[in-house]
Coordinates of C-alpha atoms in Angstrom, one line a residue:
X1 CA 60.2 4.0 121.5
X2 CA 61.8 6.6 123.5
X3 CA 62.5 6.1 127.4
X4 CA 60.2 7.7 130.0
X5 CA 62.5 11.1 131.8
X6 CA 62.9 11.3 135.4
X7 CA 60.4 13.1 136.9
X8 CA 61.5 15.7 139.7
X9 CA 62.8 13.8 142.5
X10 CA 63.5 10.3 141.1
X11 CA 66.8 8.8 142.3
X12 CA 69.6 7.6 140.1
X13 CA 69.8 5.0 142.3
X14 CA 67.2 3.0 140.5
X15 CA 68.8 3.1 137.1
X16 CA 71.8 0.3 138.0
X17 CA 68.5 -2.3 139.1
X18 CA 66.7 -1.4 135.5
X19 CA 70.1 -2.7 133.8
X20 CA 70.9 -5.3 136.2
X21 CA 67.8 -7.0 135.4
X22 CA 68.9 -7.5 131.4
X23 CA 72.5 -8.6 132.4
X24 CA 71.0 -11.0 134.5
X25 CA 69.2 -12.6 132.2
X26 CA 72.1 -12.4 129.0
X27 CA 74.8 -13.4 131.7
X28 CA 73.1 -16.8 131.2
X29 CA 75.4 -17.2 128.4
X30 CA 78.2 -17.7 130.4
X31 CA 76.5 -21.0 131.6
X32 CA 76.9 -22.5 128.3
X33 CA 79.5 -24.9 129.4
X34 CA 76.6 -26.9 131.7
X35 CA 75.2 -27.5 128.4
X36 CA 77.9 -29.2 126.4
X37 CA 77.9 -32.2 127.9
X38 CA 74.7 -33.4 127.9
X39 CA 74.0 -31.8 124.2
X40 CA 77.5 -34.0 123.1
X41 CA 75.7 -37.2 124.3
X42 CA 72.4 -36.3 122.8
X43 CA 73.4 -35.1 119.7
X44 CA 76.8 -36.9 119.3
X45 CA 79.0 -33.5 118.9
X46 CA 82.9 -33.2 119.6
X47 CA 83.7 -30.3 121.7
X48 CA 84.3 -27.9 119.5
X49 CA 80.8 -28.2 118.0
X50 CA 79.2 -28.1 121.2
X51 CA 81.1 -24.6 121.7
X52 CA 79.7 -23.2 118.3
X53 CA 76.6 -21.8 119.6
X54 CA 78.1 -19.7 122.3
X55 CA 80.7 -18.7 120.1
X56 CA 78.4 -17.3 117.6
X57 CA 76.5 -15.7 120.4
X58 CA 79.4 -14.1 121.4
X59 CA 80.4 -13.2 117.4
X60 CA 77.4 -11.5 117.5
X61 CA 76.9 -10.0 120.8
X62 CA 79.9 -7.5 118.9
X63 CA 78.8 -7.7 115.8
X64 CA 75.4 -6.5 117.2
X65 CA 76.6 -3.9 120.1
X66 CA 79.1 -2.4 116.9
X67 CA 76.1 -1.9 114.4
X68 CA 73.8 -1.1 116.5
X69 CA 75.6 1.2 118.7
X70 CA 74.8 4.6 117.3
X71 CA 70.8 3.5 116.8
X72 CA 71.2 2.7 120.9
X73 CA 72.2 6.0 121.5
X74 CA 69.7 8.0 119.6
X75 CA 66.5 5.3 120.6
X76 CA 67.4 5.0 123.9
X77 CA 67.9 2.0 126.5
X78 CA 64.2 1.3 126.7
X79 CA 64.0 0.5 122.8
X80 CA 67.1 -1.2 123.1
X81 CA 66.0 -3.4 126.1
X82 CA 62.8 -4.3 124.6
X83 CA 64.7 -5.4 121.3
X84 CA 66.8 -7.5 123.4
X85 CA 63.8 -9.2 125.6
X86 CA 62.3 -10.1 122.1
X87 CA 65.6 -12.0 120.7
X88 CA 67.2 -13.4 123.4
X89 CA 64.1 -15.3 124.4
X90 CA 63.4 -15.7 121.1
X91 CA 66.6 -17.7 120.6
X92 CA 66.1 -20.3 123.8
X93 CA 62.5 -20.7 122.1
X94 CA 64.3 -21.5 118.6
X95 CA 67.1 -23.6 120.2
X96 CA 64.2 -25.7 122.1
X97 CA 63.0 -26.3 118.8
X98 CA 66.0 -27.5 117.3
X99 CA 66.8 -29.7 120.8
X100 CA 63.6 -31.2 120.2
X101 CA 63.7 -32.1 116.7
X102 CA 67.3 -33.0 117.1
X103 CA 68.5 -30.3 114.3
X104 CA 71.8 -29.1 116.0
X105 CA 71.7 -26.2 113.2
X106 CA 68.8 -24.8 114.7
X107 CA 70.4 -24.5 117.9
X108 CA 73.3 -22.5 116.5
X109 CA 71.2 -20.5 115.1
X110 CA 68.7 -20.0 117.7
X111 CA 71.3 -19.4 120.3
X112 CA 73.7 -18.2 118.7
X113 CA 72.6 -15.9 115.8
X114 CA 69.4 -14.8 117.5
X115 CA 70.0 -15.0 120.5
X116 CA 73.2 -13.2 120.3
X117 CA 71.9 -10.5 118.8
X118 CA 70.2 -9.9 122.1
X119 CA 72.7 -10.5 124.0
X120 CA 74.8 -7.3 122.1
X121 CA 72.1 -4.8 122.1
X122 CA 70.7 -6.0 125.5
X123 CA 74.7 -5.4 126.6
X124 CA 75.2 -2.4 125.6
X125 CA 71.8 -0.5 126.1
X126 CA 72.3 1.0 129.9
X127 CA 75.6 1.9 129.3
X128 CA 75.6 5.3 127.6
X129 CA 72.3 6.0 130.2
X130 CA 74.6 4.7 133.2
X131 CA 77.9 6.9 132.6
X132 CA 75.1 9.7 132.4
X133 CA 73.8 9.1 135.3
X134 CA 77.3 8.9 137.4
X135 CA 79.5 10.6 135.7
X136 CA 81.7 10.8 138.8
X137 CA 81.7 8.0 139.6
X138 CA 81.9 6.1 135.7
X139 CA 83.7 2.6 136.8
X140 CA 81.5 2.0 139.9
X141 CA 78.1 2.8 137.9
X142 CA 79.0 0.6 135.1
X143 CA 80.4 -2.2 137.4
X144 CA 77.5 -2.2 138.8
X145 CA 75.3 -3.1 135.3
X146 CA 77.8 -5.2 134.0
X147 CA 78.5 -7.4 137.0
X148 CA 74.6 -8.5 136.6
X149 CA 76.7 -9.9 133.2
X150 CA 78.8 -12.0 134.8
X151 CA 76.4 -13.0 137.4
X152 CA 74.3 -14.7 135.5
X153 CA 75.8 -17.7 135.3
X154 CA 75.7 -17.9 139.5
X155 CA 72.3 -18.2 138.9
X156 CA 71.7 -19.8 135.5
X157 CA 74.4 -23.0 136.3
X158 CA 73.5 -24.6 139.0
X159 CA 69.0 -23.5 137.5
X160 CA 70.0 -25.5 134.2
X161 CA 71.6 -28.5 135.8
X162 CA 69.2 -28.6 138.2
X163 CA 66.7 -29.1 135.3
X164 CA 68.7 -31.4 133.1
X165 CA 68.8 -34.0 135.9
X166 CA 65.0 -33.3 136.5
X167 CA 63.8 -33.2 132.4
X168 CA 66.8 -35.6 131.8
X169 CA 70.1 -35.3 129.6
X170 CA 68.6 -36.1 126.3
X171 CA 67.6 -34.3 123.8
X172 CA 63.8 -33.6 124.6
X173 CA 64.7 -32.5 128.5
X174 CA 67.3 -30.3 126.8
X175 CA 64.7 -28.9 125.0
X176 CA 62.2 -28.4 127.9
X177 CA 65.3 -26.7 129.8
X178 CA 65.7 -24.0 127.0
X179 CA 61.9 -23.4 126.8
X180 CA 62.2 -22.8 130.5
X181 CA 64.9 -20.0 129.9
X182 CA 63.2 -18.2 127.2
X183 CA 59.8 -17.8 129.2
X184 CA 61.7 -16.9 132.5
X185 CA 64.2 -14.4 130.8
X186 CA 61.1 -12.5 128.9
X187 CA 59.0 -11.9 132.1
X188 CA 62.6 -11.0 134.2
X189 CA 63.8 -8.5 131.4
X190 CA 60.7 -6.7 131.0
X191 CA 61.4 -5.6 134.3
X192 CA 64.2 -3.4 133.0
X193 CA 62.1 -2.1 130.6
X194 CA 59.4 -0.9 132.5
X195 CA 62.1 0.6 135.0
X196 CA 64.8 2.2 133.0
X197 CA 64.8 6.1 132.8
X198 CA 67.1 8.9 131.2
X199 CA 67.8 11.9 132.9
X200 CA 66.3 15.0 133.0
X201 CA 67.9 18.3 130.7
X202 CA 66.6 20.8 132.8
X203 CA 69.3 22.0 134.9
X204 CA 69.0 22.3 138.6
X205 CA 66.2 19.6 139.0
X206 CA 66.0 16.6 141.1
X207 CA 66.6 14.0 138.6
X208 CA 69.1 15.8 136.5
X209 CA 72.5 13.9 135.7
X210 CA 75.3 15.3 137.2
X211 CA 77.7 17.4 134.8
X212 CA 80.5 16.0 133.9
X213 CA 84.1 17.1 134.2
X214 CA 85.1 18.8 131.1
X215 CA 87.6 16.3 128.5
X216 CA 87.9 15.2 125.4
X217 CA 84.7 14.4 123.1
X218 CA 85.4 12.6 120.3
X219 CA 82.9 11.4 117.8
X220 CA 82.6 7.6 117.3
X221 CA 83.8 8.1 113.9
X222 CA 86.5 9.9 114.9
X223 CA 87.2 7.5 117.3
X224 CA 88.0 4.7 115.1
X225 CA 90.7 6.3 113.6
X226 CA 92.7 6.9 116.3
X227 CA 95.4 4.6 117.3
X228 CA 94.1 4.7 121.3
X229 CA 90.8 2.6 120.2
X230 CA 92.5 -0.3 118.3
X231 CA 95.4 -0.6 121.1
X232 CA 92.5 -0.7 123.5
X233 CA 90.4 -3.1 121.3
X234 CA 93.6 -5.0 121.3
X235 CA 93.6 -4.8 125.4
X236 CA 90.1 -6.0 125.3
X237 CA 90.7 -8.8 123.1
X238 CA 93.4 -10.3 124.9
X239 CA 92.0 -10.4 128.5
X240 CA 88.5 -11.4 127.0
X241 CA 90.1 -14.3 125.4
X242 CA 92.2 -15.4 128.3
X243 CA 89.2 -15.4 130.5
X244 CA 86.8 -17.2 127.9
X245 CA 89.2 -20.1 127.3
X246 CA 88.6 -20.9 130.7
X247 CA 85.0 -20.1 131.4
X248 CA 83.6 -21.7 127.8
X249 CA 85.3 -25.1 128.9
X250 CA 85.4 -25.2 132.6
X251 CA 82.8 -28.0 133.3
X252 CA 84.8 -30.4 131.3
X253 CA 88.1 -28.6 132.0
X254 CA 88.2 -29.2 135.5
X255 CA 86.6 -32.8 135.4
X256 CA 89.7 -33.4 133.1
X257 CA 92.4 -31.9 135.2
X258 CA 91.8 -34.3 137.9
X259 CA 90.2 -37.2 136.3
X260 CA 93.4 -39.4 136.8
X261 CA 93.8 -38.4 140.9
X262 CA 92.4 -39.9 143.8
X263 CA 89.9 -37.3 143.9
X264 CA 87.8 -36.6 140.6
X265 CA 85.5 -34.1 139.8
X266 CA 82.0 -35.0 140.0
X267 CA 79.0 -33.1 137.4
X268 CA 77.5 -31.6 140.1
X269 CA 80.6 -30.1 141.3
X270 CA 82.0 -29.2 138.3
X271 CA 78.8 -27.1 137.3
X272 CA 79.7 -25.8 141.1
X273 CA 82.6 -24.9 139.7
X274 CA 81.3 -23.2 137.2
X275 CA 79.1 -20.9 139.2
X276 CA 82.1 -20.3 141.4
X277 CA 83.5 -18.8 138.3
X278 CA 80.6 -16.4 137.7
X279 CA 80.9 -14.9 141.3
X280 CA 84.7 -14.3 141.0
X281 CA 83.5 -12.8 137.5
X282 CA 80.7 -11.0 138.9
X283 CA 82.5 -9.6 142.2
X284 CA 85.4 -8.8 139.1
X285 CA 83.4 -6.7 137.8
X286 CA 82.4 -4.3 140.8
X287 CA 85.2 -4.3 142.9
X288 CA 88.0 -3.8 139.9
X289 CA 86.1 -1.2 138.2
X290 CA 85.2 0.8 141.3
X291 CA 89.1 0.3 142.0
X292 CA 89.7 1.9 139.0
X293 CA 88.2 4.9 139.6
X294 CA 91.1 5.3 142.3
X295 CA 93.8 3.9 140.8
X296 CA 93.2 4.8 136.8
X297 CA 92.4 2.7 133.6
X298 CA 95.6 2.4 132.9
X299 CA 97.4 0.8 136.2
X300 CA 94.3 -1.6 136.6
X301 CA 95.0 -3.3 133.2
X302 CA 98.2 -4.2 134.2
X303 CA 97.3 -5.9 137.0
X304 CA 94.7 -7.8 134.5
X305 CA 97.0 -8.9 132.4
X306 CA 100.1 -9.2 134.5
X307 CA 99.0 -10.9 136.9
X308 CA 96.2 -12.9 134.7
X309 CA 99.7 -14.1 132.6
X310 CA 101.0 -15.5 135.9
X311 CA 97.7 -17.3 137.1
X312 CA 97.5 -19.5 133.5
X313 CA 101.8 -19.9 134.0
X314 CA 100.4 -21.2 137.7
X315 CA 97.5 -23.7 136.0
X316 CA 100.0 -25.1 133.8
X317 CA 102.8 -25.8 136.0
X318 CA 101.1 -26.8 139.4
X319 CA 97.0 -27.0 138.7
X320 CA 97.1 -31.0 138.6
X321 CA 98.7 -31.5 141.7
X322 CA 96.3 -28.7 143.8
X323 CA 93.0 -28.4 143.0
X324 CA 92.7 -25.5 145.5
X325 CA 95.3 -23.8 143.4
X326 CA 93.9 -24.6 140.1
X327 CA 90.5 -23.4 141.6
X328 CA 91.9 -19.9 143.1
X329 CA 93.9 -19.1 140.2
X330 CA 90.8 -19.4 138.1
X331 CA 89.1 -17.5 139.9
X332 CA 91.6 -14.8 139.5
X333 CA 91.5 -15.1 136.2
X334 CA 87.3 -14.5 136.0
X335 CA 87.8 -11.6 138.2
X336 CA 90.1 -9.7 136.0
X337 CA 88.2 -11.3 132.5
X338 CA 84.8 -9.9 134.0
X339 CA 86.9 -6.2 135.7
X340 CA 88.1 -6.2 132.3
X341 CA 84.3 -5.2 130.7
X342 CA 83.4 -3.4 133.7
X343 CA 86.3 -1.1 133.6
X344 CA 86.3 -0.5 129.4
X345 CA 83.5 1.8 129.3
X346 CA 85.1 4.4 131.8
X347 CA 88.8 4.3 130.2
X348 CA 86.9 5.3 126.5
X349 CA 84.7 7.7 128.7
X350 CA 88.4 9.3 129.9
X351 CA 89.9 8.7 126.0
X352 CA 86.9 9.8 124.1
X353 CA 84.9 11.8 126.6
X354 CA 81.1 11.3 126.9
X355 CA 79.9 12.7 123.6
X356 CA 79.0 9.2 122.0
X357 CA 80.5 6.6 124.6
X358 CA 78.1 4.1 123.9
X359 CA 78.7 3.9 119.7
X360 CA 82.0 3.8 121.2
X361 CA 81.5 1.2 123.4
X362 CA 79.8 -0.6 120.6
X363 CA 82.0 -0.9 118.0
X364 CA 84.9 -1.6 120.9
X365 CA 82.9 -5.0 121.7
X366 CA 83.9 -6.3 118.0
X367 CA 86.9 -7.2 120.4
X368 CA 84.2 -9.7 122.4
X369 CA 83.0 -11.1 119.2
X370 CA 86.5 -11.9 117.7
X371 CA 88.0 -13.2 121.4
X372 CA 84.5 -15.3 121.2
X373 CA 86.4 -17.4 118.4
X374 CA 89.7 -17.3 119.4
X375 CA 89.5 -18.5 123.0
X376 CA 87.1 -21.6 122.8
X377 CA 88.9 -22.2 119.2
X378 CA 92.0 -22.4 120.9
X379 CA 91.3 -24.6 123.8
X380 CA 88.7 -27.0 122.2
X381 CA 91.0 -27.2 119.1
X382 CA 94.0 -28.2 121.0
X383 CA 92.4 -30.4 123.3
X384 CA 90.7 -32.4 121.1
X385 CA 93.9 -32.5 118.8
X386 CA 95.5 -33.6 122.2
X387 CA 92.8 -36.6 122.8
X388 CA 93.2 -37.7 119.0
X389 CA 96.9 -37.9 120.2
X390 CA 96.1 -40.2 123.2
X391 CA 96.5 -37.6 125.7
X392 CA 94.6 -37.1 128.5
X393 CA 94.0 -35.5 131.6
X394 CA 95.6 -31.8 132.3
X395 CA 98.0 -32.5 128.8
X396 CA 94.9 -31.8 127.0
X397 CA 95.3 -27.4 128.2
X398 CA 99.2 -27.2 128.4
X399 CA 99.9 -25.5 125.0
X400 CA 96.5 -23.9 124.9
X401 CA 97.9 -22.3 128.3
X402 CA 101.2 -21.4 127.0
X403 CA 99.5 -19.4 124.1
X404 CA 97.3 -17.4 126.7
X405 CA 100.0 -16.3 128.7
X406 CA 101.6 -14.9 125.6
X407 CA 98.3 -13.5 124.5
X408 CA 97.9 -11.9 127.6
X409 CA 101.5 -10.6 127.2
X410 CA 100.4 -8.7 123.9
X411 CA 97.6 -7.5 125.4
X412 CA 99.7 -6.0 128.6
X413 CA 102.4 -4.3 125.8
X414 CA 99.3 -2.7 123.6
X415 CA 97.9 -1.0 127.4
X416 CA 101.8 0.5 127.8
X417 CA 101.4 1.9 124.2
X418 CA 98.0 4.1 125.0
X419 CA 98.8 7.6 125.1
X420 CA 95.6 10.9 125.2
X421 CA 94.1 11.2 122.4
X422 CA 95.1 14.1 119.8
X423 CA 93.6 17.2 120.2
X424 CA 92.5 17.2 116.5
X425 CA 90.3 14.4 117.2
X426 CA 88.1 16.1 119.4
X427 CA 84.5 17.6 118.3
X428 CA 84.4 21.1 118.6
X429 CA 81.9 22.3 121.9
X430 CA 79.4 24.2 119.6
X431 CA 78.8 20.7 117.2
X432 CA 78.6 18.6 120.9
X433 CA 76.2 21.0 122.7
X434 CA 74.0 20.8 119.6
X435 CA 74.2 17.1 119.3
X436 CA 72.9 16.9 123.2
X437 CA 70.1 18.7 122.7
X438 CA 68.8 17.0 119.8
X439 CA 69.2 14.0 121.9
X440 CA 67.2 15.5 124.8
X441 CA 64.6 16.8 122.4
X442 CA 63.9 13.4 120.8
X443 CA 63.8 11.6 124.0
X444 CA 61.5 14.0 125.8

């Protein structure tokens, strides 16, 4: 299934709402955390099970994006949107199953296997089409796409609970609430699909992407070799799992924090909470990476993971006695987690060049799927280590916290490390032109 070419006159412009409309819908996943409660009390999980089927989607959103990458680039984002549609929904329709029967498994893998497989490809497929389009302007386009990622929880939290307390908390209203998703995700994504376009290769006509500066072009091969791509998977990592320990675990978090104060947290304003969260991650995503395209790569991961180290140091000293500090200091830390994925595709477009950024971009998001583990591992682990203890309250994140602020620390080291790439890395012009217009010819 190859994607329609702009005809003469058609306006980049439209390109960003095509992949806004899949992140949408996949940015769901980061409204998981709505779901944990009421699927613990159903299905009588500990927290750490609960977080199994998001962290398999995640697992698999990289798993997914790194396989699938290179069959991205040469299909195109309408294939790849269209394979997406089909497993994400298909997932929410498996997982409704599984609610319904009570089979927890089912859910995991509804959600989590098959589902996450949609989420990857659907992730990754207006990437490559996006830094084509605006290849002057690389962090703002993708910013752009990807903030419809984080955004999807704005939407998604306060939709679900809104239908938990109308179908009820147990298990056949959690079911009903899934079915809901997977039917209203399908129609919303197909929107994408019907809109997306590549550009033009006839020079000099309306509807042609720009040319980009000349660089480095380094093959994705090629790129995983070089010691610039695992630093920066490194970079990923870290900020990804900083954020995710938060935003897995923040509907429970924050009722925790303050459940022994004179002012608790109630559900319906920690799943406000939670969409808070997806706006900070959301505006994160757009304003940091167009930032970036003033101020480098480079200089706006330190301030992600700088900074982000003294936000959690904040949380852990002060967040139980100010919940307007706990609140703002998580929102900082969304914003930079969701800049971070915003800004990734234009520092491997300046490393590696253009040539096969999305395969890149791809196999980078193995990062996603390993951070996936290790943030809601770490902070469900602990804290229900903690509770076994006796411990309650905001005791239950202090070490947890301690470990992302040296996480974050790694991550801000590996960023100082990242030099060009070597010369002998990149693909000779002749081998690139020729790769382009095989490209071109297949998708016309």
């Amino acid at each position: 299934m190859s994607p329609p070419v702009a005809p003469p006159g058609w306006s980049r412009w439209l390109v960003p709402p095509a992949a806004l409309s899949v992140h949408l819908s996949i940015g769901q996943a980061y409204a998981w955390s709505v779901f944990k409660p009421p699927l613990e009390s159903a299905l009588g999980l500990s927290g750490t099970q609960s977080a199994l089927p998001f962290q398999l989607g995640i697992v698999m959103l990289g798993l997914s994006a790194a396989f699938g990458g290179t069959l991205v680039e040469r299909k195109g984002p309408r294939w790849a949107m269209t394979v997406a549609l089909l497993c994400f929904s298909s997932g929410f329709l498996l997982s409704a199953l599984g609610a319904s029967l009570e089979q927890y498994w089912l859910i995991v893998f509804g959600y989590g296997f098959v589902g996450g497989i949609g989420l990857g490809i659907g992730y990754i497929s207006p990437v490559s089409t996006l830094i084509k389009w605006f290849p002057d302007r690389p962090g703002m386009a993708t910013g752009i796409a990807i903030m419809g990622f984080g955004g999807g929880a704005l939407i998604a939290s306060p939709w679900s609970a809104q239908m938990l307390e109308s179908f009820g908390g147990d298990s056949s209203g959690i079911a009903l609430a899934f079915l809901v998703h997977g039917l209203s995700y399908a129609v919303f994504t197909l929107l994408g699909v019907l809109l997306v376009r590549v550009p033009s290769s006839a020079p000099g006509v309306p509807g042609t992407a720009r040319q980009a500066p000349a660089g480095p072009q380094v093959s994705a091969n090629r790129a995983i070799r070089t010691p610039q791509f695992w630093l920066l998977w490194i970079v990923l990592c870290m900020n990804v799992t900083a954020g995710i320990g938060i935003l897995e675990k923040a509907a429970p978090m924050i009722t925790d924090f303050f459940s022994d104060t004179s002012t608790p947290v109630s559900v319906t304003a920690a799943a406000g909470f939670v969409a808070l969260l997806s706006a900070a991650n959301m505006a994160g995503r757009i304003g940091w990476s167009s930032t970036s395209d003033l101020i480098g790569r480079k200089n706006i991961y330190r301030l992600y993971l700088g900074a982000g180290a003294l936000m959690y140091a904040l949380i852990a000293l002060f967040g139980d006695s100010s919940k307007p500090l706990f609140i703002l200091s998580a929102l900082v830390i969304l914003s930079f987690y969701g800049g971070g994925f915003a800004t990734v595709p234009a520092y491997l477009k300046d490393l590696f060049g253009t040539y096969q950024v999305g395969a890149i971009h791809g196999r980078l998001l193995t990062a996603w799927s390993t951070a996936g583990v290790l943030g809601p591992l770490i902070v469900n682990w602990i804290a229900d280590r903690q509770e076994e203890a006796g411990r309650h309250g905001a005791s239950l994140y202090g070490l947890s916290f301690v470990i992302m602020i040296g996480l974050l620390v790694i991550g801000f080291v590996a960023n100082e490390l990242i030099r060009p790439v070597d010369p002998r890395h990149h693909v000779p012009a002749p081998k690139e032109a020729a790769h382009v217009r095989r490209q071109r010819s297949e998708s016309a």
